[in-house]
mmCIF file of C-alpha atoms in Angstrom:
data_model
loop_
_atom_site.group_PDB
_atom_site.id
_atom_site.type_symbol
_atom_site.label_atom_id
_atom_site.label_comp_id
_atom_site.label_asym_id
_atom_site.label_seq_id
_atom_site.Cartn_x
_atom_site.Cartn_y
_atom_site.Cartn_z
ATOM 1 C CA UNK A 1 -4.422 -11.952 4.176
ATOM 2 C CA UNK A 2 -1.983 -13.442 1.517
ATOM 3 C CA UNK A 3 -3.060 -13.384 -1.973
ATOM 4 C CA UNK A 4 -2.367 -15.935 -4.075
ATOM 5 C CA UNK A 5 -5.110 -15.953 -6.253
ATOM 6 C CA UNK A 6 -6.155 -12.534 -8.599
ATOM 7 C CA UNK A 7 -9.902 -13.226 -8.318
ATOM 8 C CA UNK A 8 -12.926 -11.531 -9.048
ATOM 9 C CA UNK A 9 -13.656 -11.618 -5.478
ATOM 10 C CA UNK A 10 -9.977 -9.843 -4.415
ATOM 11 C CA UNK A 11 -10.672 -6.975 -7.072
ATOM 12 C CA UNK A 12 -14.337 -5.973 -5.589
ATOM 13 C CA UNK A 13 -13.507 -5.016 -2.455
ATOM 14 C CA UNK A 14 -11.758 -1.467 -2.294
ATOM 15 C CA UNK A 15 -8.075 -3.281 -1.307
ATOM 16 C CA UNK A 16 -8.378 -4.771 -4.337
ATOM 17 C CA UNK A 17 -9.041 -1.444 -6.662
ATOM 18 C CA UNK A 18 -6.166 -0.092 -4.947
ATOM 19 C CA UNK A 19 -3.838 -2.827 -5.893
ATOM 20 C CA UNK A 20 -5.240 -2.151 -9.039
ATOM 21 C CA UNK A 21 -4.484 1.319 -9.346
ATOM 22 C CA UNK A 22 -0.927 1.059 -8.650
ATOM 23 C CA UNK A 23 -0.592 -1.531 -11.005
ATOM 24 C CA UNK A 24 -0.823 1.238 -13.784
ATOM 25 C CA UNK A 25 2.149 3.282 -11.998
ATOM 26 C CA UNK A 26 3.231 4.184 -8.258
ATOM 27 C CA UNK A 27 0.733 6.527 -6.835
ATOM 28 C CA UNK A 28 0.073 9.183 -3.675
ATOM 29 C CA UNK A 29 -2.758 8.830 -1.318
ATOM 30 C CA UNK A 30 -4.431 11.966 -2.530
ATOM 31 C CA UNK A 31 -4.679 9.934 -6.551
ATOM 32 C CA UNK A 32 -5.951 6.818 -4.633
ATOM 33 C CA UNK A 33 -8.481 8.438 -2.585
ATOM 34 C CA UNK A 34 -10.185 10.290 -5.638
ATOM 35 C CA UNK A 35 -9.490 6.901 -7.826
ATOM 36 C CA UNK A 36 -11.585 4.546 -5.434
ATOM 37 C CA UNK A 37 -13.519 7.293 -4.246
ATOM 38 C CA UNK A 38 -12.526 7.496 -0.102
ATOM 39 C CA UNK A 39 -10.787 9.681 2.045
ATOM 40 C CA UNK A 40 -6.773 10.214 2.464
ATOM 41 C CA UNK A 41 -7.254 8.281 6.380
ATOM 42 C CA UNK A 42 -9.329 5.732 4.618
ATOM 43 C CA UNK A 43 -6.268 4.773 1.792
ATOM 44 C CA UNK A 44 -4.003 4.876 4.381
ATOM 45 C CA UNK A 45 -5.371 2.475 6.298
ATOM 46 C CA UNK A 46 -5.927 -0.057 3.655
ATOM 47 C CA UNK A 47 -2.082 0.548 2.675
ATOM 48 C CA UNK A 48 -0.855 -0.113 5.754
ATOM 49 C CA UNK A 49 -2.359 -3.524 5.697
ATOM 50 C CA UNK A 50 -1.368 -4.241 2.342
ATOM 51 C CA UNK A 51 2.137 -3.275 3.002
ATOM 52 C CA UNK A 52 2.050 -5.921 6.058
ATOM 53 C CA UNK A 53 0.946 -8.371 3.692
ATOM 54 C CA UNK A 54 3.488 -8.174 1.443
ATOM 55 C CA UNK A 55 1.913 -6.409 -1.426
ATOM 56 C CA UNK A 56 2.547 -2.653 -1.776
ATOM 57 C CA UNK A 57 5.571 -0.598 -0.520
ATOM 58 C CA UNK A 58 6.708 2.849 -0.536
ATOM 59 C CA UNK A 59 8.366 4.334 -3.980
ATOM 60 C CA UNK A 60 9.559 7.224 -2.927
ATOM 61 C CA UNK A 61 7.960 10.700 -2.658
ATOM 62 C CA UNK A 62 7.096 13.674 -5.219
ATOM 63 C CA UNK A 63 7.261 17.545 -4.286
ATOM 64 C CA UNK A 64 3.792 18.879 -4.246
ATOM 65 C CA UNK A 65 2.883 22.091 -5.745
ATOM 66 C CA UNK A 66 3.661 25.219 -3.461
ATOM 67 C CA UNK A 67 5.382 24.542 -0.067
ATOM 68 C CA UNK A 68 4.848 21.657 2.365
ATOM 69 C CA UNK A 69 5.688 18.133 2.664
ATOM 70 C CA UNK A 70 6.240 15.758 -0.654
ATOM 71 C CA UNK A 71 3.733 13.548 -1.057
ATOM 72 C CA UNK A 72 4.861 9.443 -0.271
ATOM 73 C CA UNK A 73 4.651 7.440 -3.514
ATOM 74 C CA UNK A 74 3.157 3.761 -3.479
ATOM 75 C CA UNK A 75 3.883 0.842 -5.929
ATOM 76 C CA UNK A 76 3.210 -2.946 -5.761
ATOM 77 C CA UNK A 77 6.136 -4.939 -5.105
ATOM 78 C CA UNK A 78 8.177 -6.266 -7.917
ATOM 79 C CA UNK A 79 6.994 -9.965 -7.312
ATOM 80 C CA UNK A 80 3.786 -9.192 -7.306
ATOM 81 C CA UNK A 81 2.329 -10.077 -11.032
ATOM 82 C CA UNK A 82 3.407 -13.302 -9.998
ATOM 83 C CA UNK A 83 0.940 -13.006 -7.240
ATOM 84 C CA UNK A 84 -1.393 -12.003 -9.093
ATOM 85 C CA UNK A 85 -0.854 -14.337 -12.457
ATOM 86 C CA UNK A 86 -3.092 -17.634 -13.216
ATOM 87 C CA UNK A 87 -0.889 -18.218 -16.448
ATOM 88 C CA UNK A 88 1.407 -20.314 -14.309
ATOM 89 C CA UNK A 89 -0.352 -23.306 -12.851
ATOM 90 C CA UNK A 90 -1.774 -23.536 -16.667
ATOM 91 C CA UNK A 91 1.591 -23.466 -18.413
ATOM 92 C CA UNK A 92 3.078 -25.980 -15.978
ATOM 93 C CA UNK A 93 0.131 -28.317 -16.629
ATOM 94 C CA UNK A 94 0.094 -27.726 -20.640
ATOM 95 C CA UNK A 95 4.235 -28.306 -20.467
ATOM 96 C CA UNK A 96 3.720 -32.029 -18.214
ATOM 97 C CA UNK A 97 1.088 -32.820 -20.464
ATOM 98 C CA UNK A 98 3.482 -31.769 -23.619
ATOM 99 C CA UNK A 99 6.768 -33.660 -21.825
ATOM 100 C CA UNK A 100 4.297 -37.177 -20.765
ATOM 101 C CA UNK A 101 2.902 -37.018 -24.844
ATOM 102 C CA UNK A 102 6.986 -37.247 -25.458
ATOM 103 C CA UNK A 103 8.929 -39.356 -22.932
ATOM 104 C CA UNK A 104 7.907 -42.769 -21.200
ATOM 105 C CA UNK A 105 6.731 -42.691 -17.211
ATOM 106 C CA UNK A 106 10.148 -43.411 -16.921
ATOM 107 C CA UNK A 107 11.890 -40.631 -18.431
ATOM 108 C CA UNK A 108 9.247 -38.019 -17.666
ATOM 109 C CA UNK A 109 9.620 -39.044 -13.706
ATOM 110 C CA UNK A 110 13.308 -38.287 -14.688
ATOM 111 C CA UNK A 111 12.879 -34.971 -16.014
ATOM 112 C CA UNK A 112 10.728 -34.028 -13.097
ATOM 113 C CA UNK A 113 13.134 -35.607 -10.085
ATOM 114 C CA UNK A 114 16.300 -33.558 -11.783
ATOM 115 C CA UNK A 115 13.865 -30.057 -12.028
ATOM 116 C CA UNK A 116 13.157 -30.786 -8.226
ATOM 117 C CA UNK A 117 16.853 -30.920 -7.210
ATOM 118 C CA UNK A 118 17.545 -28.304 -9.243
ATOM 119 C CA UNK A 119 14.916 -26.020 -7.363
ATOM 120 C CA UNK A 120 16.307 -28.193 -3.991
ATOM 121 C CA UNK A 121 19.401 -26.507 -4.429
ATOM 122 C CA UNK A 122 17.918 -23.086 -4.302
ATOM 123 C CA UNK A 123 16.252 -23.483 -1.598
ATOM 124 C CA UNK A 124 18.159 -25.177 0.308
ATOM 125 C CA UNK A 125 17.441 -25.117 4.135
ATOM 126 C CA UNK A 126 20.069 -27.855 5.954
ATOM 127 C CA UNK A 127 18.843 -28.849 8.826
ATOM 128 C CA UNK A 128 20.547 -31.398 11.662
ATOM 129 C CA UNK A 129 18.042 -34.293 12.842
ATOM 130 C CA UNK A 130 15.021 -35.766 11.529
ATOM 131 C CA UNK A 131 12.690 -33.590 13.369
ATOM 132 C CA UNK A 132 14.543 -30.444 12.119
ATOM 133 C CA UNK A 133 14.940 -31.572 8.575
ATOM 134 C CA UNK A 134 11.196 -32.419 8.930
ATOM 135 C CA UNK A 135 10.098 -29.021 9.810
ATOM 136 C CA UNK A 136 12.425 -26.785 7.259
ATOM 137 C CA UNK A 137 10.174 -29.210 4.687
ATOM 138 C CA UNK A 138 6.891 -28.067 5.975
ATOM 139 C CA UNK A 139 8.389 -24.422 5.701
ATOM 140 C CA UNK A 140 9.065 -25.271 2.262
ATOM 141 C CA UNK A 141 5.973 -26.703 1.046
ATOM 142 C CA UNK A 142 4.094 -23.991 3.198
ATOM 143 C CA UNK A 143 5.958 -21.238 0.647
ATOM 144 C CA UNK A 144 4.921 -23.134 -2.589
ATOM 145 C CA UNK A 145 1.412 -22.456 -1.267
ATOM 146 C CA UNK A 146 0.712 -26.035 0.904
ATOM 147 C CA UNK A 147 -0.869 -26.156 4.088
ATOM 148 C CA UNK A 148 0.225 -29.133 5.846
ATOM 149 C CA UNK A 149 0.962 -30.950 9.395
ATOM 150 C CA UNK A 150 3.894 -32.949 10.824
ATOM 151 C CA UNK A 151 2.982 -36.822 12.193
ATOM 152 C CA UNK A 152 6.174 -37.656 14.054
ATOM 153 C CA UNK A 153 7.134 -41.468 14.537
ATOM 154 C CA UNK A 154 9.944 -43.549 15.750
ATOM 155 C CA UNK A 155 11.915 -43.905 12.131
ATOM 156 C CA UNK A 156 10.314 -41.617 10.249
ATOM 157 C CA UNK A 157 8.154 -38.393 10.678
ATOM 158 C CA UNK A 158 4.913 -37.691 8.648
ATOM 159 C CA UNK A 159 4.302 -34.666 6.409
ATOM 160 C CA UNK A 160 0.215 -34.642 5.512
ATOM 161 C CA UNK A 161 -1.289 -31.826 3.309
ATOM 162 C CA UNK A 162 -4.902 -30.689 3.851
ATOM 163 C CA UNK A 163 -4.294 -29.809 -0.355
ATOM 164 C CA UNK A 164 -1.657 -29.499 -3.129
ATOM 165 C CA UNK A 165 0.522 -26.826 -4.435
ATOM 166 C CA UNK A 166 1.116 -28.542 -8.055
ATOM 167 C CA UNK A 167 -2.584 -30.130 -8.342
ATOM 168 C CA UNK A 168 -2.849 -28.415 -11.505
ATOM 169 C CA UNK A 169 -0.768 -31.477 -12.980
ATOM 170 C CA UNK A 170 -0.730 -34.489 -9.957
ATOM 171 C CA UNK A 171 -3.739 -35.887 -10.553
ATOM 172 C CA UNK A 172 -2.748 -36.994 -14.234
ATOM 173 C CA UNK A 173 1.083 -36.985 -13.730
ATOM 174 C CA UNK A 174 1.893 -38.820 -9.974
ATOM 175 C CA UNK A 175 5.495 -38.433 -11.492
ATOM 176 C CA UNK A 176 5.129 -34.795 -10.658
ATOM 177 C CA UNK A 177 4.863 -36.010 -6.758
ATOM 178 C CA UNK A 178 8.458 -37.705 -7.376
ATOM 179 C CA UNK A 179 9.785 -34.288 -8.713
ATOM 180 C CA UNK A 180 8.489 -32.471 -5.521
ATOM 181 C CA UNK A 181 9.896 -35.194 -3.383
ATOM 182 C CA UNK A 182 13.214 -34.437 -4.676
ATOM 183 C CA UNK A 183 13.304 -30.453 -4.129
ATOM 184 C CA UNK A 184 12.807 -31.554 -0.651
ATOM 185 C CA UNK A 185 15.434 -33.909 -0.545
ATOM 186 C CA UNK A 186 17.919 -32.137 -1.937
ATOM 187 C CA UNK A 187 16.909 -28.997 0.133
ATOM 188 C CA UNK A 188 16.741 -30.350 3.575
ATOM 189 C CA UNK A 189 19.622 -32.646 3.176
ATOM 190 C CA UNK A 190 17.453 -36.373 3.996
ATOM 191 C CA UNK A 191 15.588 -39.161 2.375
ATOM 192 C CA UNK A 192 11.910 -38.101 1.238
ATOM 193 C CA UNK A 193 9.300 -40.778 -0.045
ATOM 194 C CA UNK A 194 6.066 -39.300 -1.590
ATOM 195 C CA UNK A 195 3.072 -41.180 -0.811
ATOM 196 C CA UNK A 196 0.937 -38.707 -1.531
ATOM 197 C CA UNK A 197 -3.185 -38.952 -2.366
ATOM 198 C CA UNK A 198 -4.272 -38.405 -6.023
ATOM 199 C CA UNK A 199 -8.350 -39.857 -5.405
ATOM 200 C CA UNK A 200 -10.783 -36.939 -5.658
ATOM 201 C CA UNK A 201 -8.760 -33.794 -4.518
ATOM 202 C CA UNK A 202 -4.749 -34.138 -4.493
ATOM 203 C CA UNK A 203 -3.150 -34.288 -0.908
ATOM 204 C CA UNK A 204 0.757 -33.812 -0.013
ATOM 205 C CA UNK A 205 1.902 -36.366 2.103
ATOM 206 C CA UNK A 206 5.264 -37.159 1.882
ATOM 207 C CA UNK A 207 7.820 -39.410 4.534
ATOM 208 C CA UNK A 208 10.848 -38.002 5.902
ATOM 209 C CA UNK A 209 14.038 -40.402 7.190
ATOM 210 C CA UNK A 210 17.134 -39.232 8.060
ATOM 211 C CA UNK A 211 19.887 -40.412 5.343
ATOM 212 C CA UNK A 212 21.757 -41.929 8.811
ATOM 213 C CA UNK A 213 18.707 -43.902 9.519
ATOM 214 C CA UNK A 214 17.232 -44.853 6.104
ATOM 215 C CA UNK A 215 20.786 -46.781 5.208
#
């Protein structure tokens, strides 16, 4: 399980008060297991799937008292706050809805297609052919937390999103779409279109064409 969301949900379960605990500092087994009240096996198993998931890892180790093995010390990844962190989605929203109050559709869609290249370039996945170029996109969106399917046709292929990564701020600011469209543009090297679906709950979709193809 991937978190992407610090709920109230993630921090009742006992995965979730261990996370918790080595938020305050790296930790052994023995401080988890008498912090969340189970036994060493019991911690050990829940940090082995949180270390498959991404979430925890191992610090290092610390000598216990008298002879015997050091202790393994856990710790939380370094990107996880940003895992864990709501603040984001709001600040981007507050900072379109500061940036639209300032500039015309025009120069707002601006701002947001030259952000998009610039985060393009970063993640920048060339790919050769459509159907390649097509699929590093879907990887893409898939990382900015998207879940989405590929509809291949004969000049272009199809990118459809069951939701939206940036809904936070699409639903008031299509220009936002535009931006996105141009990360993936200038990451996968071809021509994107977004077309995406702003009724009711906001929906990726965006065309691909190959730059060959779209001349």
């Amino acid at each position: 399980m991937a978190i992407t969301d610090w709920d109230k949900s993630f921090l009742a379960t006992t995965r979730g008060q261990i996370v918790a605990q080595l938020r305050l500092g790296p930790k052994t087994v023995d401080a988890l297991a008498a912090a969340v009240g189970l036994t060493d096996n019991g911690v050990r198993a829940h940090l082995q799937v949180l270390e498959r998931d991404g979430l925890v890892q191992v610090a290092g180790t610390r000598r216990r008292a008298g002879l015997g093995k050091p202790a393994r010390l856990y710790e939380i990844v370094p990107d996880a706050e940003e895992r864990f962190s709501r603040a984001y989605a709001l600040l981007f929203r507050a900072l379109i809805d500061s940036l639209a109050l300032r500039k015309d559709r025009a120069a707002l869609t601006k701002v947001l297609e030259d952000a998009g290249r610039q985060l393009g370039r970063q993640l920048a996945r060339p790919a050769e052919g459509r159907r390649q170029q097509a699929i590093a996109a879907m990887g893409i969106l898939t990382e900015l937390g998207g879940l989405v399917e590929l509809e291949g046709g004969r000049e272009s292929d199809l990118i459809r999103g069951a939701g939206c990564p940036v809904s936070a701020a699409t639903a008031a600011h299509p220009a936002v779409c535009r931006g996105v469209a141009a990360l993936l543009a200038e990451a996968i090297g071809a021509d994107v279109r977004e077309c995406c679906v702003r009724d009711g709950r906001p929906r990726c979709q965006f065309e691909i064409r190959s730059r060959s193809s779209a001349r």
